[in-house]
Each structure stands twice: as structure tokens, then as C-alpha cells.
Tab-separated table of C-alpha atoms in Angstrom:
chain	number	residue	atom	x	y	z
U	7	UNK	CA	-3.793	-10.314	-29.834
U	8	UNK	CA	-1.072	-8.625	-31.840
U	9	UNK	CA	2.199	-7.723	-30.598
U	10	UNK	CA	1.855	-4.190	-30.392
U	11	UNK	CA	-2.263	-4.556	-28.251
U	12	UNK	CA	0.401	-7.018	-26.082
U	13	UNK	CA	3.050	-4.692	-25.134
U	14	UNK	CA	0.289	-1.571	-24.760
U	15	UNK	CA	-0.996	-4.500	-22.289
U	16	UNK	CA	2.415	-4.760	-20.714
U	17	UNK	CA	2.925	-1.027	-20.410
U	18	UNK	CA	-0.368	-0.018	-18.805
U	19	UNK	CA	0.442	-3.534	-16.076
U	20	UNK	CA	4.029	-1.849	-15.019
U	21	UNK	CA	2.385	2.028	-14.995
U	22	UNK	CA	-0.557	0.573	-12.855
U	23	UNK	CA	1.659	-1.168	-10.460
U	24	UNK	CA	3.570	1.715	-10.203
U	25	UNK	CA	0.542	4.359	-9.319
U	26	UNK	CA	-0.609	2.008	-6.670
U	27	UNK	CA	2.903	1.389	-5.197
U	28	UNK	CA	3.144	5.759	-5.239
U	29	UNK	CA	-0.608	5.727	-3.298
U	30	UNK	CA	0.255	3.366	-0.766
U	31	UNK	CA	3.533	5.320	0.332
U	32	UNK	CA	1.275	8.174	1.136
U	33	UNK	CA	-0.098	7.521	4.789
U	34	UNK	CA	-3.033	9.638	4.372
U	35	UNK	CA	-5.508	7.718	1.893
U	36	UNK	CA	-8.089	9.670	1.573
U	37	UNK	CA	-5.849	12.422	0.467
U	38	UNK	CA	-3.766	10.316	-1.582
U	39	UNK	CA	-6.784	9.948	-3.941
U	40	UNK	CA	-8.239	12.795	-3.433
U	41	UNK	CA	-4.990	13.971	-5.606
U	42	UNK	CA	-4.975	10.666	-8.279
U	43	UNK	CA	-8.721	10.889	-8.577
U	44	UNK	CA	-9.151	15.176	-8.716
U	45	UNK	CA	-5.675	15.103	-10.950
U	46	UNK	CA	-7.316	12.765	-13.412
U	47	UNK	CA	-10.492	14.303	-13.733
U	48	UNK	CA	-8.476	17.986	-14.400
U	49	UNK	CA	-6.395	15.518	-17.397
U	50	UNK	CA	-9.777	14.346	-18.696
U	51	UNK	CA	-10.982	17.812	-18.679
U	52	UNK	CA	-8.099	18.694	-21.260
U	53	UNK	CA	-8.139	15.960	-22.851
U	54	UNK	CA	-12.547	16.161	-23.607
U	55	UNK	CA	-11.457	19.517	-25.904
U	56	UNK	CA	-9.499	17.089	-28.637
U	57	UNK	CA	-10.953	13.899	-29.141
U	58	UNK	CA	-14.350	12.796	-30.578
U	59	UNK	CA	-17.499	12.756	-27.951
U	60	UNK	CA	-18.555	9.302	-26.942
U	61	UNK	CA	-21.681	8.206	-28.774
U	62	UNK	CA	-24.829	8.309	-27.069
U	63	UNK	CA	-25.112	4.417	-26.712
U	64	UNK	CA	-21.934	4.681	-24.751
U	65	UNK	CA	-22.785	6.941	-21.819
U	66	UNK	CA	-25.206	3.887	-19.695
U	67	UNK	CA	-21.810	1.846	-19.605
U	68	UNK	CA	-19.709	5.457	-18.807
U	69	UNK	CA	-21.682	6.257	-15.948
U	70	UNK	CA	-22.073	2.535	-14.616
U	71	UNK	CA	-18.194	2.282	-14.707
U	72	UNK	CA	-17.808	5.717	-12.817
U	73	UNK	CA	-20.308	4.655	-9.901
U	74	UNK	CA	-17.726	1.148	-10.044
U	75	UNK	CA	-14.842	2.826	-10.002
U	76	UNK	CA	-15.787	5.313	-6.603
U	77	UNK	CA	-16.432	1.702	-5.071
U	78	UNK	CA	-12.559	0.868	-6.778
U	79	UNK	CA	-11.056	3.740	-5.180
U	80	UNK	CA	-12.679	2.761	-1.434
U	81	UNK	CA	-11.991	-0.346	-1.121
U	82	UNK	CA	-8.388	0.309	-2.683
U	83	UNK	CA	-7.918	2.849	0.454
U	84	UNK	CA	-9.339	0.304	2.509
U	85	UNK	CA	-6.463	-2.847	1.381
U	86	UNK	CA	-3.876	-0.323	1.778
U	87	UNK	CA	-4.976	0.734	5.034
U	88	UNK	CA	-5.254	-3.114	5.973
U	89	UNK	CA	-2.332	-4.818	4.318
U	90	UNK	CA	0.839	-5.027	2.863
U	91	UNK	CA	1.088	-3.773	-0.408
U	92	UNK	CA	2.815	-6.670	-1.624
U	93	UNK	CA	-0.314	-8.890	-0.452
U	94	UNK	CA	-3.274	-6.967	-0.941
U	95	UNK	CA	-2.208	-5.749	-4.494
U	96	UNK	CA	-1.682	-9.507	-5.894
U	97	UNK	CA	-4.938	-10.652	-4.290
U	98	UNK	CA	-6.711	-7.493	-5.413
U	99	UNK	CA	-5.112	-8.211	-9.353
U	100	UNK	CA	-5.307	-11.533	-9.590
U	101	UNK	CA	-9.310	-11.943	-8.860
U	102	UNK	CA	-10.073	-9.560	-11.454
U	103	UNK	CA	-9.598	-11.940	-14.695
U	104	UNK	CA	-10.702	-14.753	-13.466
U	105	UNK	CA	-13.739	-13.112	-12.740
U	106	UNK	CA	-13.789	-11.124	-15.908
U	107	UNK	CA	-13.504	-14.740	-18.066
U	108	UNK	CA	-16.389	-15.545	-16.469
U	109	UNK	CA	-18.186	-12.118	-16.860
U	110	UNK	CA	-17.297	-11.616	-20.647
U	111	UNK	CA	-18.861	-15.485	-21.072
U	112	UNK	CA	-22.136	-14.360	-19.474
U	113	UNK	CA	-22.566	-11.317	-20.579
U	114	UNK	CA	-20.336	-10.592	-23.926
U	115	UNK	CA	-20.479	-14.121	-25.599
U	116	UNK	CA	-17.040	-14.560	-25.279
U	117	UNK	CA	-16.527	-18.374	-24.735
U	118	UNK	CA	-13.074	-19.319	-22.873
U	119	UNK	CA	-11.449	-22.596	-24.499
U	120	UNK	CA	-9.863	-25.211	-22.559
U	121	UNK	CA	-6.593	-23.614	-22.051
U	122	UNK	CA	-8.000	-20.564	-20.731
U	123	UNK	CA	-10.169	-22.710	-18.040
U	124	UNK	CA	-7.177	-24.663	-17.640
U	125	UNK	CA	-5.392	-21.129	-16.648
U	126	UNK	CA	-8.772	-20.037	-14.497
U	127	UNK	CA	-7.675	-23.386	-12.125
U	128	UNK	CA	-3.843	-22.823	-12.212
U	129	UNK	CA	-4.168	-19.149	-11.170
U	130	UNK	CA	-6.845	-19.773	-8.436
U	131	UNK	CA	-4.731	-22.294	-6.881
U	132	UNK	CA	-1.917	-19.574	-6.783
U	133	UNK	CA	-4.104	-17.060	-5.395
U	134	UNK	CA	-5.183	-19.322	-2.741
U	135	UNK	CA	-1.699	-20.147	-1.834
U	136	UNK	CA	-0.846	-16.029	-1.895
U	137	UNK	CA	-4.052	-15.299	0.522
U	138	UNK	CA	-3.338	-18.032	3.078
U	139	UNK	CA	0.582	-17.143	3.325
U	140	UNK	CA	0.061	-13.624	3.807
U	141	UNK	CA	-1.934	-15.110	7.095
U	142	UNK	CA	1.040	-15.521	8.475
U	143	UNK	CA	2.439	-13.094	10.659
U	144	UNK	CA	0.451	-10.167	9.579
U	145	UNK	CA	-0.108	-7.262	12.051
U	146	UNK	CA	-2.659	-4.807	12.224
U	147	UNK	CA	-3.226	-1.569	13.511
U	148	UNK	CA	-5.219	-2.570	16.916
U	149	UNK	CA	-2.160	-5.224	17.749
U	150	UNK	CA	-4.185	-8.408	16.158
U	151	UNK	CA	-1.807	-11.399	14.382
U	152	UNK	CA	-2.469	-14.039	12.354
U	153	UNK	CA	-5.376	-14.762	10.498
U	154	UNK	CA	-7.693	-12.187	12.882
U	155	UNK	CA	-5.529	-9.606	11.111
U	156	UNK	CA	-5.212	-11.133	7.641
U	157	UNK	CA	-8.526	-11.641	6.624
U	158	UNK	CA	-9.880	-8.054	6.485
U	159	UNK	CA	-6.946	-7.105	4.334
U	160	UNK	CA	-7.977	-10.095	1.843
U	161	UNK	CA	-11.811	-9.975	1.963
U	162	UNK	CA	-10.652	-6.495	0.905
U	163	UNK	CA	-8.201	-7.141	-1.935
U	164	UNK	CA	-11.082	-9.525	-2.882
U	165	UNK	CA	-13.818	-7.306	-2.919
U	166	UNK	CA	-11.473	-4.794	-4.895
U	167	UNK	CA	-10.705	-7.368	-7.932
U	168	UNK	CA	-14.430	-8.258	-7.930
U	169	UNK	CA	-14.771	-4.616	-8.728
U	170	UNK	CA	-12.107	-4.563	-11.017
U	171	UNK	CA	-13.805	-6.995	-13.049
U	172	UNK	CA	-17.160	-5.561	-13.189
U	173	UNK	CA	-15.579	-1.741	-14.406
U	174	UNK	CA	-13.523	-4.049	-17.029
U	175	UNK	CA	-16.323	-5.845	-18.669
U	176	UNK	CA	-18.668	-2.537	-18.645
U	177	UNK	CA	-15.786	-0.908	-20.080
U	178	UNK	CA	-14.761	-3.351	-22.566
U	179	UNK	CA	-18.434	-3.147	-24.328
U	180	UNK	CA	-18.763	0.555	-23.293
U	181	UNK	CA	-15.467	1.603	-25.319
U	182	UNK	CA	-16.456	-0.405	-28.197
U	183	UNK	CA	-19.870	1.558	-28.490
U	184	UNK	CA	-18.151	5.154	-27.709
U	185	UNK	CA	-15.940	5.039	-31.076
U	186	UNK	CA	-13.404	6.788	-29.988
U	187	UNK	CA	-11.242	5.367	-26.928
U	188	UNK	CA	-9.456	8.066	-25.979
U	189	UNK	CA	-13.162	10.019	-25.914
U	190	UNK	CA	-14.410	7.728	-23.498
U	191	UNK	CA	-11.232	7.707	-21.371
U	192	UNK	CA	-11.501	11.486	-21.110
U	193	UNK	CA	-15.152	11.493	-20.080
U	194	UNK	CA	-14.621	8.990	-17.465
U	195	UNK	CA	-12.240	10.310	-15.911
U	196	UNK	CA	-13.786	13.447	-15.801
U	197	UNK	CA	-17.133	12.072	-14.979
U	198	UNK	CA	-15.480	10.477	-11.935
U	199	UNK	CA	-12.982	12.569	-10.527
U	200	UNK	CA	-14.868	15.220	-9.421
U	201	UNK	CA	-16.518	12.945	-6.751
U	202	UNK	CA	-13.540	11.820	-4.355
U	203	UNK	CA	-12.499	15.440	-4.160
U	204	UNK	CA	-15.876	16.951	-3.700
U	205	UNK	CA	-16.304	14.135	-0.892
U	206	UNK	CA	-13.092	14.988	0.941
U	207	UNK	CA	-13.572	18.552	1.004
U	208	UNK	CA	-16.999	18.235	2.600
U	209	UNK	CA	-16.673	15.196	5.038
U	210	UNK	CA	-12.871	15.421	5.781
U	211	UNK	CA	-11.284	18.876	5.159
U	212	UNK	CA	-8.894	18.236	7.910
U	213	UNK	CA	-7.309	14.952	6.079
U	214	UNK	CA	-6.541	17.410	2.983
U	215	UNK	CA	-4.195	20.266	4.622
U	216	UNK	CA	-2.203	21.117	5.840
U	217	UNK	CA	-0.474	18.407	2.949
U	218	UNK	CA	3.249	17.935	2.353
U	219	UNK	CA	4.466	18.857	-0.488
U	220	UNK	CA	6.484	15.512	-1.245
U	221	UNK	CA	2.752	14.094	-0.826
U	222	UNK	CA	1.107	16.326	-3.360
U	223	UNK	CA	3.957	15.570	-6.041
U	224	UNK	CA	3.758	11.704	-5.671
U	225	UNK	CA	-0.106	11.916	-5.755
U	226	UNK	CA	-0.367	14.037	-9.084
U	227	UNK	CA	2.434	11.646	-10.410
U	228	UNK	CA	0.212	8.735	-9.399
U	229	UNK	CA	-2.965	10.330	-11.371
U	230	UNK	CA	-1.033	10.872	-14.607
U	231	UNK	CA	0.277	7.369	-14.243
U	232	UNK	CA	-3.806	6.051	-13.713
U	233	UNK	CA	-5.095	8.135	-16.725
U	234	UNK	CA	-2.072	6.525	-18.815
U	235	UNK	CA	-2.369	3.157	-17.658
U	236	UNK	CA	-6.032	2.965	-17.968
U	237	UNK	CA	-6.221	4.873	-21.784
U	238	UNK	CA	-3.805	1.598	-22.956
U	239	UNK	CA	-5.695	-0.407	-21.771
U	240	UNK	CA	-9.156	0.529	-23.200
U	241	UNK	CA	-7.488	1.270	-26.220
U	242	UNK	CA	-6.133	-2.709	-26.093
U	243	UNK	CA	-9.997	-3.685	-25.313
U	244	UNK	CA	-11.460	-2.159	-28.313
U	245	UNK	CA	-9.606	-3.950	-30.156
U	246	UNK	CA	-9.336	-7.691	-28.610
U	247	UNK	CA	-11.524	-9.795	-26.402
U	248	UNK	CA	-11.616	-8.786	-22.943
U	249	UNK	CA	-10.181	-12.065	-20.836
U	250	UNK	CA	-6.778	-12.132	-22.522
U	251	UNK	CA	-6.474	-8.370	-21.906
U	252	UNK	CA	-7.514	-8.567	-18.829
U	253	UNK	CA	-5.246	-11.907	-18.410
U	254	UNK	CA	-2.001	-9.986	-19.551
U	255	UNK	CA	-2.982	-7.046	-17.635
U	256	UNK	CA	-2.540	-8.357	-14.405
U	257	UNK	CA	1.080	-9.514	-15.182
U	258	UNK	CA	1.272	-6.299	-12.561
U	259	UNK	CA	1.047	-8.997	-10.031
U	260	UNK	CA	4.659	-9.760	-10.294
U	261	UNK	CA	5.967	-5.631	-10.528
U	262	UNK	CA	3.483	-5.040	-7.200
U	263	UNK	CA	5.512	-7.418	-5.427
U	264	UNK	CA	8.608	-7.160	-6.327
U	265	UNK	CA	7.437	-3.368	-5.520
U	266	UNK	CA	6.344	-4.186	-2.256
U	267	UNK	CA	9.520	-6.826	-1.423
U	268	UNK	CA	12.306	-3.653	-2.462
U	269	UNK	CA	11.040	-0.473	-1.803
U	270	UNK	CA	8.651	-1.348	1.377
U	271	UNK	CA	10.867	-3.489	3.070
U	272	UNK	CA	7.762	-6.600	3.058
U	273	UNK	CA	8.124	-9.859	3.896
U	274	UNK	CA	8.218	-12.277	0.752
U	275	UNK	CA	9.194	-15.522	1.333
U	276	UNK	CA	9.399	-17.872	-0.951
U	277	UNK	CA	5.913	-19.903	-0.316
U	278	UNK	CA	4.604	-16.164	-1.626
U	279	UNK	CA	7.318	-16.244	-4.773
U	280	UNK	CA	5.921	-19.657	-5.519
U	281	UNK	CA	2.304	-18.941	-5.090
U	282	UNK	CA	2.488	-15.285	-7.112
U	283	UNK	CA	4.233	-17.282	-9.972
U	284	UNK	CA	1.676	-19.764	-10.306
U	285	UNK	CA	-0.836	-17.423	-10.478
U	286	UNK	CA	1.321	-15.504	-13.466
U	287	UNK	CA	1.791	-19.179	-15.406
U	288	UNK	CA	-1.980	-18.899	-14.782
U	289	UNK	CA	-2.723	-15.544	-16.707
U	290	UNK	CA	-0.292	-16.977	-19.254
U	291	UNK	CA	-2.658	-20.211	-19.799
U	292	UNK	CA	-5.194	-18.053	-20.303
U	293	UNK	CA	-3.514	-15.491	-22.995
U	294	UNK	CA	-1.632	-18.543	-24.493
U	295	UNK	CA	-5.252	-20.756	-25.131
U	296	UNK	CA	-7.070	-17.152	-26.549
């Protein structure tokens, strides 16, 4: 990976981080990304009338990835309905390239050497550590504590980076076939977008207005940050194997909860410090032994 795919990596980790810091502050989900998903698919639409088409042998993985990322975006409401942000967002992150080393070995031929497996181990034992501290002392909405609260958030988060991992292997070979990354970015998002939106207005009108205006700002902030993070990092895939990118990517981990510990007041002791760190010297394994 060369230094500039890196810090493209690193940019599109701190933008995602941020977008899904600005969803969670808005307390009505649905129309939270109604805005990110509906904003993107109107920057898609602009963006379609400059760059190349995607090539035909693209469009199966485009249209796989848009059905993945619909189940992305409700599960995502569902964590931060759940959970802390500062929980559900490492959890959520730090599945998705452990899974997607195993996923690009299957079904890409990429082979992880021992120092990525070596990082596969060190990061699951940090994500273990993260999902059975944020156990403790969690509240939900009907009163529950403890782990009768925690666990819905986490089977959550984890059902999100399993998701995660499937739209970033489709992705990663789907980009390569388009030719043009910013072409398949566009189309995506366009392909997509229309579908949260077109949900909302039909099933839950009433969850959409009246909205405040604070609300609407943050949530078309949040879509150009999604449509940015996600273009780097397709861009980054077409042009290196998909575990390290992934790996790096997730280096989010660390913004989302130092997010979640300063501007949302969470809890984050240091059991959670430790454990998120481990699973970052993880990632780093893996990046370090592609």
C-alpha cells in the first residue's frame, strides 16, 4: 500500500467516524437517514453527468452492494437506537475486517500471511474485551441493566460489521470491474438512496416533519461526509488488496470513541481504552504483515 492509498485510507476512517457521530446526535433515526441516504443519492445524481459509466460486468456487484447497504443503514439505526455510540460503533467497525480477511480469502484469492492472522487473533481478543465491558452498566430504553440491555446493542453492532464486510468485498471486486471508481461511487449512491427516502415517506411521514432545522443541516452534512468517505475508499480498493484497506479503515475505531467519550458525555473507562487499543494494534498486525 503506498503512502498516499494509506492516508486516502486514513481520511475516509476520520470522515466516516465523523458522519456516524453527526447521525447518532439526531434522535429521530429514521429521519436522520432519510437525509444522509436521500442527500447522497441527489450527490450521485450530479456526480453520474461527469464521470465514465460503470461497465456492464460491474452492475451484478452495484446492485448486490445497494440491497447490502439498505440492510447497513437498518441495522446502523437499530445500534444507535440500542447503544452508546462509543460501544456500538467499535463493535460495529471492528467485525468488519476480520470478516473481510476471511471473505477476500474465499472468495477473491487473497491469502492473509501470518502476521495478518496473527492481527485477526489480537483484534478479536480486543473486541471481545470491548463487547463484554460495555455489559456493564448499560441502560436501555424499557429500564433493563446489565447484560439484558447490552446484548441487543452488540448482536446489533455485530450484525452491522458482518454487513460491512459483505458490501466491502462486493465492492472491492465490483469497483475493479466498473473502471472508473468515481463512476461506480456515483451510481451507487444513486442506485441506493432513493430507497430510505421513498420508504419513509410512505410508511412514516410523521417521523419526517415537522424536522428542525439544526436536524436537517447536520443530516445533509452527514451525507456529504458518507459520499466522501466512501469514494476514498473505493478509490484505495481499486488499487490494493481489500484486508489491509479494510484493516486501516477501521482505525475509525479509535476517532468513534474518543467521539463518543467527548462530545456524548459516555462512559469509557479504561478496561474499554485497553480493549479498543488492542483491537487497533490488531488492524495494525494486519496492515503491517500485507
Amino acid at each position: 500500500m503506498t503512502p498516499l492509498i494509506a492516508a486516502a485510507v486514513l481520511a475516509a476512517a476520520v470522515t466516516h467516524a465523523s458522519w456516524n457521530a453527526i447521525a447518532a446526535r439526531i434522535r429521530e433515526q429514521l429521519f436522520s437517514f432519510t437525509l444522509i441516504a436521500g442527500g447522497g443519492a441527489l450527490i450521485g445524481a450530479l456526480t453520474a453527468c461527469f464521470v465514465p459509466f460503470p461497465a456492464a460486468g460491474a452492475w451484478p456487484y452495484l446492485l448486490v452492494s445497494a440491497v447490502l447497504h439498505l440492510g447497513y443503514y437498518a441495522l446502523l439505526m437499530r445500534c444507535f437506537t440500542l447503544g452508546d455510540f462509543g460501544q456500538v460503533y467499535p463493535v460495529a467497525r471492528g467485525t468488519a475486517p476480520l470478516v473481510v480477511t476471511l471473505l477476500a480469502a474465499l472468495f477473491v484469492g487473497e491469502i492473509p500471511d501470518a502476521g495478518q492472522l496473527a492481527g485477526v487473533a489480537v483484534a478479536c481478543a480486543g473486541l471481545t474485551g470491548l463487547a463484554l465491558w460495555g455489559i456493564r452498566g448499560t441502560r436501555d430504553p424499557g429500564g433493563r441493566t446489565g447484560a439484558g440491555a447490552a446484548w441487543p446493542a452488540l448482536i446489533a453492532a455485530g450484525a452491522t460489521g458482518l454487513t460491512i464486510a459483505a458490501y466491502t468485498v462486493v465492492d472491492g471486486v465490483g469497483v475493479r470491474a466498473a473502471g472508473s471508481p468515481l463512476g461506480y461511487m456515483a451510481w451507487l449512491m444513486l442506485v441506493q438512496g432513493f430507497a430510505v427516502p421513498a420508504y419513509a415517506l410512505v410508511k412514516h411521514r410523521s417521523a419526517l416533519w415537522p424536522a428542525p432545522r439544526p436536524d436537517v443541516a447536520r443530516g445533509l452534512l452527514a451525507a456529504a461526509l458518507s459520499v466522501t468517505a466512501y469514494a476514498l475508499v473505493l478509490w484505495a480498493q481499486s488499487r490494493a488488496p481489500l484486508a489491509p484497506v479494510a484493516a486501516l479503515r477501521e482505525s475509525s475505531i479509535i476517532v468513534g470513541a474518543a467521539i463518543g467519550a467527548v462530545l456524548f458525555k459516555e462512559r469509557f473507562g479504561g478496561p474499554r481504552v485497553a480493549a479498543a487499543g488492542l483491537m487497533v494494534v490488531g488492524i495494525g498486525l494486519m496492515l503491517y504483515g500485507s
